[in-house]
Amino acid sequence: MDMNIIKEVREKQPLIHHITNQVVMNFSANGLLAFGGSPIMAHAEEEVEDVSRLADGVLLNIGTLTENQVSAMITAGQAANKAGVPVVVDPVGAPATKFRSKSIQTILERVKPSVIKGNAGELAHLIGEEVETKGVESTGTGNEKSIAERVEQTYKTTAVVTGKMDVVSDGAEIRTNSTGNPLLAKVTGTGCLLGSILAACMSANGSSVTKIHTALEFFGAAAEYAASQDEVQGPGTFSPLFLDALAMDPDQLRREE
């Protein structure tokens, strides 16, 4: 974990423009604020271009996709590309329906992502492979490194496959991360919040792999710390303590483990 990246994010408080799904907006905003970023949720196509140019990072998440939202994502992503603003794409549930599958391909044809982040099923779908999924969840494949490498090669971006072991590939380097806790999967929106934090870390200095790996390691460590507290009895008590842990100093998380 590169402490300087987290320190830089907290000093800068990067503005992250979200076009994300309706289920998670509040949780994503609060989680990003806890971590040290500044969220803005602007979905109207009439304003997304202006907001993206002003932002320090853009997150495009297709979790509750509509036709109007696809158009807004393309407009926002292209504006961010022109302004040199990093774009994180989260293809939530891409294999689930023809509409999602077609829409994410259209977005990726017209927007250059800095990072594509998703579970094994979602990212495998982007390269023409099919992995067993249930709704928006993937069962995992054991082939996550290969999927990450192929997504990176296909889209010329940094690819992040999330799961019990996260894999990051940028073409020059592959790193893995195993921090985390099963309770993350019991709280709706934790994966989407991770996208927000990835976007915040991408605004810092350093290589893409280092920034993404730092975000993954810290996020997982915060979950481990929260889950270890005596008052946690399940996902309901875990969630607020997880938000608290996202605001902690990385050194403190390590000392408390």
Short mmCIF file of C-alpha atoms in Angstrom, two decimals:
data_model
loop_
_atom_site.label_atom_id
_atom_site.label_comp_id
_atom_site.label_asym_id
_atom_site.label_seq_id
_atom_site.Cartn_x
_atom_site.Cartn_y
_atom_site.Cartn_z
CA MET A 1 0.00 0.00 0.00
CA ASP A 2 1.41 3.36 -1.04
CA MET A 3 0.62 5.74 1.82
CA ASN A 4 1.50 8.75 -0.33
CA ILE A 5 -1.42 8.05 -2.67
CA ILE A 6 -3.97 8.03 0.14
CA LYS A 7 -2.35 11.10 1.69
CA GLU A 8 -2.51 12.93 -1.64
CA VAL A 9 -6.18 12.05 -2.11
CA ARG A 10 -7.05 13.35 1.35
CA GLU A 11 -5.14 16.57 0.82
CA LYS A 12 -6.59 17.14 -2.65
CA GLN A 13 -10.16 15.92 -1.92
CA PRO A 14 -10.70 15.09 -5.60
CA LEU A 15 -14.08 15.80 -7.16
CA ILE A 16 -15.43 12.56 -8.60
CA HIS A 17 -18.26 12.80 -11.10
CA HIS A 18 -20.57 9.79 -10.79
CA ILE A 19 -23.00 8.55 -13.38
CA THR A 20 -23.97 5.54 -11.36
CA ASN A 21 -26.90 3.38 -10.41
CA GLN A 22 -29.77 4.61 -8.29
CA VAL A 23 -29.45 1.83 -5.71
CA VAL A 24 -26.03 2.95 -4.47
CA MET A 25 -25.75 6.72 -4.84
CA ASN A 26 -26.08 7.59 -1.14
CA PHE A 27 -23.73 4.84 0.00
CA SER A 28 -21.17 5.71 -2.69
CA ALA A 29 -21.28 9.40 -1.78
CA ASN A 30 -20.86 8.75 1.94
CA GLY A 31 -18.12 6.19 1.41
CA LEU A 32 -16.14 8.47 -0.87
CA LEU A 33 -16.51 11.35 1.58
CA ALA A 34 -15.24 9.10 4.38
CA PHE A 35 -12.22 8.10 2.29
CA GLY A 36 -11.38 11.70 1.48
CA GLY A 37 -12.90 12.42 -1.92
CA SER A 38 -15.73 14.72 -2.95
CA PRO A 39 -18.69 13.19 -4.83
CA ILE A 40 -21.00 14.78 -7.37
CA MET A 41 -23.91 12.84 -8.89
CA ALA A 42 -24.85 14.50 -12.18
CA HIS A 43 -26.81 12.37 -14.66
CA ALA A 44 -28.53 14.90 -16.95
CA GLU A 45 -26.93 14.95 -20.38
CA GLU A 46 -27.38 18.72 -20.46
CA GLU A 47 -24.73 19.16 -17.75
CA VAL A 48 -22.49 16.08 -17.72
CA GLU A 49 -20.00 17.55 -20.17
CA ASP A 50 -19.42 20.62 -18.00
CA VAL A 51 -19.19 18.58 -14.80
CA SER A 52 -16.75 16.05 -16.29
CA ARG A 53 -14.38 18.79 -17.43
CA LEU A 54 -14.33 20.22 -13.89
CA ALA A 55 -13.92 16.85 -12.15
CA ASP A 56 -10.75 15.06 -11.06
CA GLY A 57 -12.21 11.69 -12.00
CA VAL A 58 -15.30 10.23 -13.68
CA LEU A 59 -17.07 6.99 -12.75
CA LEU A 60 -19.42 5.34 -15.25
CA ASN A 61 -21.44 2.55 -13.60
CA ILE A 62 -24.19 0.75 -15.57
CA GLY A 63 -25.98 -0.80 -12.59
CA THR A 64 -29.45 0.66 -13.33
CA LEU A 65 -28.99 1.55 -16.95
CA THR A 66 -31.38 3.54 -19.16
CA GLU A 67 -31.05 4.65 -22.78
CA ASN A 68 -30.70 8.29 -21.70
CA GLN A 69 -28.00 7.31 -19.25
CA VAL A 70 -25.99 5.58 -21.97
CA SER A 71 -25.98 8.79 -23.98
CA ALA A 72 -24.99 10.82 -20.91
CA MET A 73 -22.15 8.41 -20.12
CA ILE A 74 -20.74 8.76 -23.62
CA THR A 75 -20.95 12.56 -23.45
CA ALA A 76 -19.33 12.64 -20.00
CA GLY A 77 -16.64 10.14 -20.91
CA GLN A 78 -15.67 11.93 -24.10
CA ALA A 79 -15.47 15.25 -22.26
CA ALA A 80 -13.25 13.66 -19.62
CA ASN A 81 -11.02 12.14 -22.31
CA LYS A 82 -10.55 15.53 -23.95
CA ALA A 83 -9.76 17.16 -20.59
CA GLY A 84 -7.33 14.42 -19.52
CA VAL A 85 -9.58 13.36 -16.63
CA PRO A 86 -9.34 9.65 -15.68
CA VAL A 87 -12.43 7.56 -16.41
CA VAL A 88 -13.35 4.42 -14.45
CA VAL A 89 -15.88 2.13 -16.12
CA ASP A 90 -17.82 -0.40 -14.03
CA PRO A 91 -19.78 -2.79 -16.32
CA VAL A 92 -22.18 -3.96 -13.60
CA GLY A 93 -24.16 -7.00 -14.76
CA ALA A 94 -22.93 -6.69 -18.33
CA PRO A 95 -23.71 -10.34 -19.17
CA ALA A 96 -27.19 -10.22 -17.63
CA THR A 97 -29.17 -8.70 -20.53
CA LYS A 98 -28.74 -7.89 -24.21
CA PHE A 99 -29.36 -4.22 -23.45
CA ARG A 100 -26.53 -4.02 -20.93
CA SER A 101 -24.19 -6.00 -23.15
CA LYS A 102 -24.82 -3.83 -26.20
CA SER A 103 -24.71 -0.61 -24.20
CA ILE A 104 -21.38 -1.27 -22.51
CA GLN A 105 -19.79 -2.16 -25.83
CA THR A 106 -21.10 1.10 -27.32
CA ILE A 107 -19.70 3.06 -24.37
CA LEU A 108 -16.31 1.37 -24.65
CA GLU A 109 -16.18 2.00 -28.40
CA ARG A 110 -16.70 5.73 -27.89
CA VAL A 111 -14.99 6.41 -24.54
CA LYS A 112 -11.38 5.64 -23.62
CA PRO A 113 -11.41 4.23 -20.06
CA SER A 114 -8.46 4.65 -17.73
CA VAL A 115 -9.68 1.67 -15.70
CA ILE A 116 -12.23 -1.06 -16.31
CA LYS A 117 -13.26 -2.71 -13.05
CA GLY A 118 -15.61 -5.61 -12.49
CA ASN A 119 -15.98 -9.19 -11.36
CA ALA A 120 -14.71 -12.10 -13.43
CA GLY A 121 -18.03 -12.64 -15.20
CA GLU A 122 -18.40 -9.01 -16.18
CA LEU A 123 -14.89 -8.61 -17.53
CA ALA A 124 -14.89 -12.01 -19.25
CA HIS A 125 -18.04 -10.95 -21.08
CA LEU A 126 -16.22 -7.91 -22.46
CA ILE A 127 -13.74 -10.19 -24.25
CA GLY A 128 -16.32 -12.66 -25.54
CA GLU A 129 -16.06 -15.27 -22.80
CA GLU A 130 -18.93 -16.37 -20.60
CA VAL A 131 -18.56 -17.09 -16.89
CA GLU A 132 -21.36 -18.37 -14.69
CA THR A 133 -23.22 -15.48 -13.10
CA LYS A 134 -26.30 -14.93 -10.96
CA GLY A 135 -27.79 -11.49 -11.52
CA VAL A 136 -24.81 -9.17 -11.32
CA GLU A 137 -22.65 -11.56 -9.32
CA SER A 138 -19.95 -13.90 -10.63
CA THR A 139 -18.96 -17.26 -9.19
CA GLY A 140 -15.31 -16.72 -10.12
CA THR A 141 -13.24 -18.76 -12.57
CA GLY A 142 -9.74 -19.36 -11.23
CA ASN A 143 -8.64 -17.65 -14.46
CA GLU A 144 -8.80 -14.06 -13.25
CA LYS A 145 -5.23 -13.18 -14.24
CA SER A 146 -5.80 -14.23 -17.83
CA ILE A 147 -9.08 -12.28 -17.97
CA ALA A 148 -7.41 -9.15 -16.60
CA GLU A 149 -4.57 -9.41 -19.12
CA ARG A 150 -6.93 -9.91 -22.07
CA VAL A 151 -9.18 -7.00 -21.07
CA GLU A 152 -6.11 -4.78 -20.72
CA GLN A 153 -4.86 -5.86 -24.14
CA THR A 154 -8.25 -5.47 -25.83
CA TYR A 155 -9.12 -2.05 -24.45
CA LYS A 156 -5.60 -0.68 -23.82
CA THR A 157 -6.42 0.20 -20.24
CA THR A 158 -5.82 -0.93 -16.66
CA ALA A 159 -8.06 -3.90 -15.91
CA VAL A 160 -9.26 -4.84 -12.42
CA VAL A 161 -10.92 -8.19 -11.75
CA THR A 162 -12.47 -8.18 -8.28
CA GLY A 163 -13.19 -11.23 -6.14
CA LYS A 164 -11.69 -13.21 -3.26
CA MET A 165 -8.40 -12.32 -4.91
CA ASP A 166 -8.37 -9.07 -6.85
CA VAL A 167 -6.17 -8.88 -9.95
CA VAL A 168 -4.82 -5.67 -11.54
CA SER A 169 -3.10 -5.59 -14.94
CA ASP A 170 -1.84 -2.64 -16.99
CA GLY A 171 0.18 -4.55 -19.56
CA ALA A 172 3.51 -3.95 -17.85
CA GLU A 173 2.67 -5.36 -14.44
CA ILE A 174 0.18 -7.62 -12.67
CA ARG A 175 -0.58 -7.35 -8.96
CA THR A 176 -2.99 -9.21 -6.72
CA ASN A 177 -4.77 -8.30 -3.51
CA SER A 178 -6.40 -10.61 -0.97
CA THR A 179 -7.57 -8.17 1.71
CA GLY A 180 -11.29 -8.04 2.38
CA ASN A 181 -14.11 -9.75 4.26
CA PRO A 182 -17.18 -11.77 3.16
CA LEU A 183 -19.49 -9.18 4.76
CA LEU A 184 -18.68 -6.85 1.86
CA ALA A 185 -20.81 -9.10 -0.33
CA LYS A 186 -23.75 -8.76 2.08
CA VAL A 187 -24.03 -4.96 1.76
CA THR A 188 -25.47 -3.58 -1.47
CA GLY A 189 -23.19 -1.07 -3.13
CA THR A 190 -19.78 -1.96 -1.72
CA GLY A 191 -18.48 -2.92 -5.15
CA CYS A 192 -19.85 0.27 -6.64
CA LEU A 193 -18.25 2.29 -3.85
CA LEU A 194 -14.95 0.64 -4.69
CA GLY A 195 -15.29 2.17 -8.16
CA SER A 196 -15.61 5.61 -6.55
CA ILE A 197 -12.48 5.07 -4.50
CA LEU A 198 -10.57 3.79 -7.52
CA ALA A 199 -11.50 6.98 -9.37
CA ALA A 200 -10.30 9.09 -6.43
CA CYS A 201 -6.96 7.27 -6.29
CA MET A 202 -6.52 7.62 -10.05
CA SER A 203 -6.40 11.39 -9.52
CA ALA A 204 -3.15 11.02 -7.55
CA ASN A 205 0.39 10.72 -8.87
CA GLY A 206 1.96 7.34 -9.56
CA SER A 207 1.53 4.38 -11.88
CA SER A 208 -1.98 3.10 -12.54
CA VAL A 209 -1.22 -0.31 -11.04
CA THR A 210 0.18 1.22 -7.86
CA LYS A 211 -2.79 3.57 -7.44
CA ILE A 212 -5.35 0.83 -8.08
CA HIS A 213 -3.59 -1.72 -5.90
CA THR A 214 -3.38 0.80 -3.06
CA ALA A 215 -7.13 1.46 -3.31
CA LEU A 216 -7.92 -2.27 -3.30
CA GLU A 217 -5.63 -3.05 -0.37
CA PHE A 218 -6.93 -0.16 1.74
CA PHE A 219 -10.57 -0.93 0.93
CA GLY A 220 -10.11 -4.56 1.93
CA ALA A 221 -8.17 -3.69 5.06
CA ALA A 222 -10.96 -1.31 6.13
CA ALA A 223 -13.46 -4.14 5.70
CA GLU A 224 -11.30 -6.51 7.75
CA TYR A 225 -10.95 -3.96 10.53
CA ALA A 226 -14.69 -3.20 10.62
CA ALA A 227 -15.64 -6.88 10.63
CA SER A 228 -13.27 -7.58 13.53
CA GLN A 229 -15.06 -5.21 15.92
CA ASP A 230 -16.97 -6.88 18.76
CA GLU A 231 -20.20 -5.02 18.05
CA VAL A 232 -20.50 -6.38 14.50
CA GLN A 233 -23.22 -9.01 14.37
CA GLY A 234 -23.87 -8.98 10.63
CA PRO A 235 -24.13 -6.67 7.60
CA GLY A 236 -26.32 -4.12 9.38
CA THR A 237 -23.77 -3.42 12.10
CA PHE A 238 -20.83 -3.88 9.73
CA SER A 239 -21.85 -1.15 7.27
CA PRO A 240 -21.46 1.97 9.49
CA LEU A 241 -18.21 0.70 10.98
CA PHE A 242 -16.91 0.07 7.48
CA LEU A 243 -17.60 3.71 6.58
CA ASP A 244 -15.75 4.74 9.75
CA ALA A 245 -12.81 2.53 8.80
CA LEU A 246 -12.59 4.12 5.35
CA ALA A 247 -11.78 7.40 7.12
CA MET A 248 -8.96 5.90 9.19
CA ASP A 249 -5.25 6.32 8.67
CA PRO A 250 -3.73 3.29 6.89
CA ASP A 251 -1.14 2.88 9.62
CA GLN A 252 -3.89 2.80 12.22
CA LEU A 253 -5.72 0.07 10.31
CA ARG A 254 -2.57 -2.00 10.25
CA ARG A 255 -1.89 -1.49 13.96
CA GLU A 256 -5.45 -2.45 14.86
CA GLU A 257 -5.53 -5.65 12.76
#
